[in-house]
């Protein structure tokens, strides 16, 4: 039977399972995807986990349900794999805030410094970066940088400021931010805490420092999920991050009350519009057509991979060497 005829009689989920087998593909999904996408995925995780999984898994085709920079990281680390995305327009405001020319001009002002760049950035920006970080390995990476080296941190100024303060390390910050996390309101969070005095406030470090000051736990999506999973003494959590994470939190702790931290105004702004561009239909279509693919120009990829490789090496406890200066040819 032709694929289109099968499609009309099968549920979308079973179509995806059949296509996965046919293509010898794995589906990786970020915690911010809709629950139905997380449920068809082989692995669900934070941005570090997805990059590592893409590298370790042997399947020749990886479909990444997340945003494009995440798929680009998988492609950079595993150039031999076919990397598919459900929607190639699924960007990220941090990538938009750090166009290559602007990042390069900023980087060139401090040639003696080491550029530490959040993975939420383009491959071009990674190519002028000394080491990448994710929110789950950033502390380890920064602690591995010699104390006498100046640090440039971009493009997320909130994550950068949080790390500077926590690690007592001066940094020069690039002025980018996540359009979703900056909308959480400190004033409303303060009021919500009064209504839920026993709740633990857990927040992603992309939130503004006015919000982070009220957080009991600050960490990457995986860290926030672990807190809900493992802190059984706490029955109520106020969660300051994108609402896709609630899917795994509810599964892990059906007994807990999970309250979304409020945003300014009355919008449903705690949804990432880019993550939410993906859906099951687009996943099925991508597996069927093997499009859209994420490809990075091989010359650019060679340069960009250096900063990701350094990140992976430090994450795995290996020592690395650092360039003395930024040389721009
Ligand atoms: P994590 O690295 O914590 O998964 O976060 C990625 C992200 O885009 C947060 O907005
Ligand atoms: Fe980018 Fe923010 Fe969306 Fe994360 S939540 S992908 S940082 S726009």
Coordinates of C-alpha atoms in Angstrom, one line a residue, residues 11-327:
X11 CA -3.1 7.2 13.8
X12 CA -0.4 9.8 13.4
X13 CA 1.6 8.3 16.2
X14 CA 1.7 4.8 14.6
X15 CA 2.5 6.4 11.2
X16 CA 5.5 8.1 12.9
X17 CA 6.6 4.8 14.5
X18 CA 6.4 3.1 11.1
X19 CA 8.3 5.9 9.4
X20 CA 11.0 5.8 12.1
X21 CA 11.6 2.2 11.5
X22 CA 11.6 2.6 7.7
X23 CA 14.1 5.5 7.9
X24 CA 16.2 3.9 10.7
X25 CA 15.7 7.2 12.5
X26 CA 15.6 8.4 16.2
X27 CA 13.5 11.2 17.4
X28 CA 15.0 13.5 20.0
X29 CA 12.7 16.1 21.7
X30 CA 13.3 19.0 24.0
X31 CA 11.4 19.4 27.3
X32 CA 9.6 22.5 25.8
X33 CA 7.9 20.5 23.1
X34 CA 4.1 19.7 23.3
X35 CA 3.4 16.5 25.4
X36 CA 2.3 14.5 22.3
X37 CA 5.7 15.1 20.7
X38 CA 7.6 14.2 23.8
X39 CA 5.6 10.9 23.9
X40 CA 6.6 9.8 20.3
X41 CA 10.3 10.7 21.0
X42 CA 12.9 8.1 21.7
X43 CA 14.7 10.5 24.1
X44 CA 13.6 13.7 25.7
X45 CA 16.0 16.0 27.4
X46 CA 17.7 19.4 27.8
X47 CA 19.9 21.0 25.2
X48 CA 23.1 19.3 26.5
X49 CA 21.5 15.9 26.6
X50 CA 20.2 16.3 23.1
X51 CA 23.6 17.2 21.7
X52 CA 25.2 14.3 23.6
X53 CA 22.5 11.8 22.5
X54 CA 22.9 12.9 18.8
X55 CA 26.6 12.2 19.1
X56 CA 26.3 8.8 20.8
X57 CA 23.3 7.2 19.0
X58 CA 24.2 5.1 16.0
X59 CA 21.1 5.7 13.9
X60 CA 22.0 7.4 10.6
X61 CA 18.9 9.8 10.8
X62 CA 18.1 12.0 13.7
X63 CA 14.9 14.1 13.8
X64 CA 15.3 16.8 16.4
X65 CA 12.1 18.2 17.7
X66 CA 13.3 21.4 19.3
X67 CA 14.7 24.6 17.8
X68 CA 17.2 24.9 14.9
X69 CA 20.3 25.7 16.9
X70 CA 19.9 22.4 18.7
X71 CA 19.7 20.5 15.4
X72 CA 22.7 22.4 14.2
X73 CA 24.7 21.3 17.3
X74 CA 23.8 17.6 16.5
X75 CA 24.9 18.2 12.9
X76 CA 28.2 19.9 13.9
X77 CA 29.0 17.1 16.3
X78 CA 27.9 14.3 13.9
X79 CA 28.4 15.6 10.3
X80 CA 27.8 12.1 8.9
X81 CA 24.2 12.0 10.1
X82 CA 21.1 13.2 8.4
X83 CA 19.6 15.7 10.8
X84 CA 15.9 16.6 10.2
X85 CA 13.7 19.2 11.9
X86 CA 9.9 19.4 11.8
X87 CA 10.0 23.1 10.9
X88 CA 13.1 25.0 9.8
X89 CA 11.7 28.3 11.0
X90 CA 11.9 27.2 14.6
X91 CA 14.5 29.8 15.7
X92 CA 15.4 31.4 19.0
X93 CA 15.4 35.0 20.1
X94 CA 19.0 34.6 21.4
X95 CA 20.1 33.6 17.9
X96 CA 18.2 36.6 16.5
X97 CA 19.9 38.9 19.1
X98 CA 23.4 37.8 18.1
X99 CA 23.8 38.2 14.3
X100 CA 27.3 37.2 13.2
X101 CA 28.6 40.8 12.3
X102 CA 27.4 42.2 15.6
X103 CA 28.9 39.4 17.7
X104 CA 32.2 39.6 15.7
X105 CA 32.5 43.4 16.3
X106 CA 31.9 42.8 20.0
X107 CA 34.4 39.9 20.1
X108 CA 37.1 41.9 18.3
X109 CA 37.1 44.6 21.0
X110 CA 38.6 42.1 23.5
X111 CA 41.1 40.0 21.5
X112 CA 42.9 38.8 24.7
X113 CA 39.7 37.5 26.3
X114 CA 38.1 34.0 25.9
X115 CA 34.6 34.0 24.3
X116 CA 32.2 31.8 26.1
X117 CA 29.0 31.4 24.1
X118 CA 25.7 29.8 25.1
X119 CA 24.7 27.0 22.7
X120 CA 21.6 29.1 21.9
X121 CA 23.6 30.7 19.0
X122 CA 24.2 30.2 15.3
X123 CA 27.0 28.0 13.9
X124 CA 28.6 31.2 12.6
X125 CA 28.7 32.7 16.1
X126 CA 30.1 29.4 17.4
X127 CA 32.9 29.7 14.8
X128 CA 34.2 32.8 16.6
X129 CA 33.8 31.3 20.1
X130 CA 36.4 29.6 22.3
X131 CA 34.0 27.4 24.2
X132 CA 30.2 26.8 24.2
X133 CA 28.1 26.2 27.3
X134 CA 24.6 25.0 28.0
X135 CA 22.8 26.0 31.2
X136 CA 23.6 22.6 32.7
X137 CA 27.3 22.6 32.2
X138 CA 28.2 26.4 32.3
X139 CA 29.5 26.4 35.8
X140 CA 31.9 23.5 35.2
X141 CA 33.1 25.1 31.9
X142 CA 33.7 28.5 33.4
X143 CA 35.5 27.0 36.4
X144 CA 37.9 25.3 33.9
X145 CA 38.9 28.6 32.5
X146 CA 42.2 29.9 34.0
X147 CA 41.5 32.6 36.6
X148 CA 43.8 35.1 34.8
X149 CA 41.8 35.1 31.6
X150 CA 39.1 37.7 30.9
X151 CA 35.7 36.2 29.9
X152 CA 33.3 37.4 27.3
X153 CA 29.9 35.9 27.8
X154 CA 27.0 35.9 25.3
X155 CA 24.4 36.0 24.0
X156 CA 22.2 35.6 27.1
X157 CA 23.0 38.4 29.6
X158 CA 20.7 36.9 32.3
X159 CA 22.5 33.5 32.3
X160 CA 25.8 35.4 32.1
X161 CA 24.9 37.7 35.1
X162 CA 23.7 34.7 37.1
X163 CA 27.0 32.8 36.5
X164 CA 29.2 35.9 37.2
X165 CA 27.5 36.3 40.6
X166 CA 27.4 32.6 41.5
X167 CA 31.0 31.9 40.5
X168 CA 32.3 35.3 41.6
X169 CA 33.8 35.8 38.2
X170 CA 33.9 39.0 36.3
X171 CA 32.6 38.8 32.7
X172 CA 31.8 41.2 29.9
X173 CA 28.2 40.5 28.9
X174 CA 26.6 40.6 25.5
X175 CA 23.2 42.2 25.5
X176 CA 20.9 39.4 24.4
X177 CA 17.9 37.7 26.1
X178 CA 15.3 35.0 25.8
X179 CA 12.0 36.6 24.8
X180 CA 10.1 34.0 26.8
X181 CA 12.0 34.0 30.1
X182 CA 12.3 37.8 30.4
X183 CA 8.5 38.0 30.6
X184 CA 8.2 36.4 34.0
X185 CA 7.1 39.1 36.4
X186 CA 9.0 39.5 39.7
X187 CA 6.1 41.5 41.2
X188 CA 3.5 38.9 40.4
X189 CA 5.8 36.1 41.5
X190 CA 6.2 37.8 44.9
X191 CA 2.4 38.0 45.2
X192 CA 2.1 34.3 44.2
X193 CA 4.6 33.2 46.8
X194 CA 2.3 34.9 49.5
X195 CA -0.6 32.7 48.2
X196 CA 1.6 29.5 48.2
X197 CA 3.9 30.0 51.2
X198 CA 5.1 26.4 51.2
X199 CA 5.9 26.2 47.5
X200 CA 9.4 25.9 46.2
X201 CA 10.2 28.4 43.4
X202 CA 12.3 26.8 40.7
X203 CA 13.6 28.9 37.8
X204 CA 15.6 28.8 34.6
X205 CA 18.7 31.1 34.7
X206 CA 17.4 32.9 31.5
X207 CA 14.9 34.7 33.8
X208 CA 15.7 38.3 34.8
X209 CA 17.7 38.6 38.1
X210 CA 14.6 40.3 39.6
X211 CA 12.8 37.0 39.2
X212 CA 15.8 34.8 40.1
X213 CA 16.1 36.6 43.5
X214 CA 12.9 34.7 44.6
X215 CA 14.0 31.3 43.3
X216 CA 15.0 28.5 45.7
X217 CA 16.5 26.4 42.9
X218 CA 18.0 27.8 39.6
X219 CA 19.0 25.5 36.8
X220 CA 18.7 24.0 33.4
X221 CA 15.4 22.3 32.4
X222 CA 16.8 18.9 33.5
X223 CA 17.8 20.3 36.9
X224 CA 14.3 21.7 37.4
X225 CA 12.7 18.4 36.5
X226 CA 15.1 16.5 38.8
X227 CA 14.1 18.8 41.7
X228 CA 10.4 18.1 41.2
X229 CA 11.1 14.3 40.7
X230 CA 13.4 13.9 43.7
X231 CA 12.3 16.5 46.3
X232 CA 9.4 14.4 47.7
X233 CA 9.2 16.5 50.8
X234 CA 7.9 19.4 48.8
X235 CA 4.3 19.2 47.5
X236 CA 4.0 22.5 45.7
X237 CA 6.3 24.1 43.1
X238 CA 6.2 27.4 41.3
X239 CA 7.9 26.9 38.0
X240 CA 9.5 29.8 36.1
X241 CA 10.3 28.3 32.7
X242 CA 8.6 27.4 29.5
X243 CA 5.4 25.4 30.1
X244 CA 6.3 22.3 28.0
X245 CA 8.3 21.1 31.0
X246 CA 5.1 20.5 32.9
X247 CA 4.5 17.3 30.8
X248 CA 7.4 15.4 32.4
X249 CA 6.9 17.0 35.8
X250 CA 3.3 15.9 36.0
X251 CA 4.2 12.4 34.9
X252 CA 7.0 12.3 37.6
X253 CA 4.9 13.8 40.4
X254 CA 1.2 13.4 40.0
X255 CA 0.8 14.2 43.7
X256 CA 2.5 17.6 43.4
X257 CA 0.8 20.9 42.7
X258 CA 2.7 22.7 39.9
X259 CA 2.0 26.4 39.4
X260 CA 3.3 28.3 36.4
X261 CA 5.1 31.5 37.4
X262 CA 3.1 34.5 36.2
X263 CA 4.1 36.7 33.3
X264 CA 3.6 40.4 33.0
X265 CA 0.2 41.3 31.5
X266 CA -2.4 38.6 30.7
X267 CA -0.7 36.8 27.8
X268 CA 0.2 33.1 27.6
X269 CA 3.8 34.3 27.2
X270 CA 5.5 31.4 28.9
X271 CA 5.3 29.3 25.7
X272 CA 8.2 29.5 23.3
X273 CA 6.7 30.3 19.9
X274 CA 9.6 28.6 18.2
X275 CA 9.4 25.3 20.1
X276 CA 5.6 25.4 19.5
X277 CA 6.0 25.5 15.7
X278 CA 6.5 21.8 15.7
X279 CA 3.7 19.3 15.6
X280 CA 3.2 15.6 14.9
X281 CA 2.1 16.2 11.3
X282 CA 5.3 18.0 10.5
X283 CA 7.3 15.2 12.2
X284 CA 5.6 12.6 10.0
X285 CA 6.2 14.7 6.9
X286 CA 9.9 15.2 7.7
X287 CA 10.4 11.5 8.2
X288 CA 8.5 10.7 5.0
X289 CA 10.4 13.2 2.8
X290 CA 13.7 13.4 4.7
X291 CA 13.2 17.2 4.6
X292 CA 13.8 19.8 6.0
X293 CA 17.4 18.9 6.7
X294 CA 19.9 20.9 8.7
X295 CA 23.2 21.3 6.9
X296 CA 26.1 23.5 7.8
X297 CA 28.7 24.6 5.3
X298 CA 31.7 22.2 5.9
X299 CA 34.3 25.0 6.2
X300 CA 32.1 26.9 8.8
X301 CA 31.3 23.6 10.5
X302 CA 35.1 22.9 11.0
X303 CA 35.6 26.2 12.8
X304 CA 32.3 26.0 14.8
X305 CA 33.0 22.4 16.0
X306 CA 36.1 23.6 17.9
X307 CA 34.0 25.4 20.5
X308 CA 31.5 22.5 20.9
X309 CA 34.3 19.9 21.1
X310 CA 36.0 22.0 23.9
X311 CA 32.6 22.1 25.7
X312 CA 32.2 18.3 25.4
X313 CA 35.8 17.7 26.5
X314 CA 35.4 19.8 29.7
X315 CA 32.0 18.3 30.4
X316 CA 33.5 14.8 30.3
X317 CA 36.4 15.8 32.6
X318 CA 39.2 16.1 29.9
X319 CA 41.7 18.9 30.0
X320 CA 41.8 21.4 27.1
X321 CA 44.1 24.1 25.9
X322 CA 43.1 27.7 25.2
X323 CA 44.2 30.1 22.5
X324 CA 46.3 33.1 23.7
X325 CA 44.4 35.6 21.6
X326 CA 41.6 35.9 19.1
X327 CA 43.0 36.1 15.7

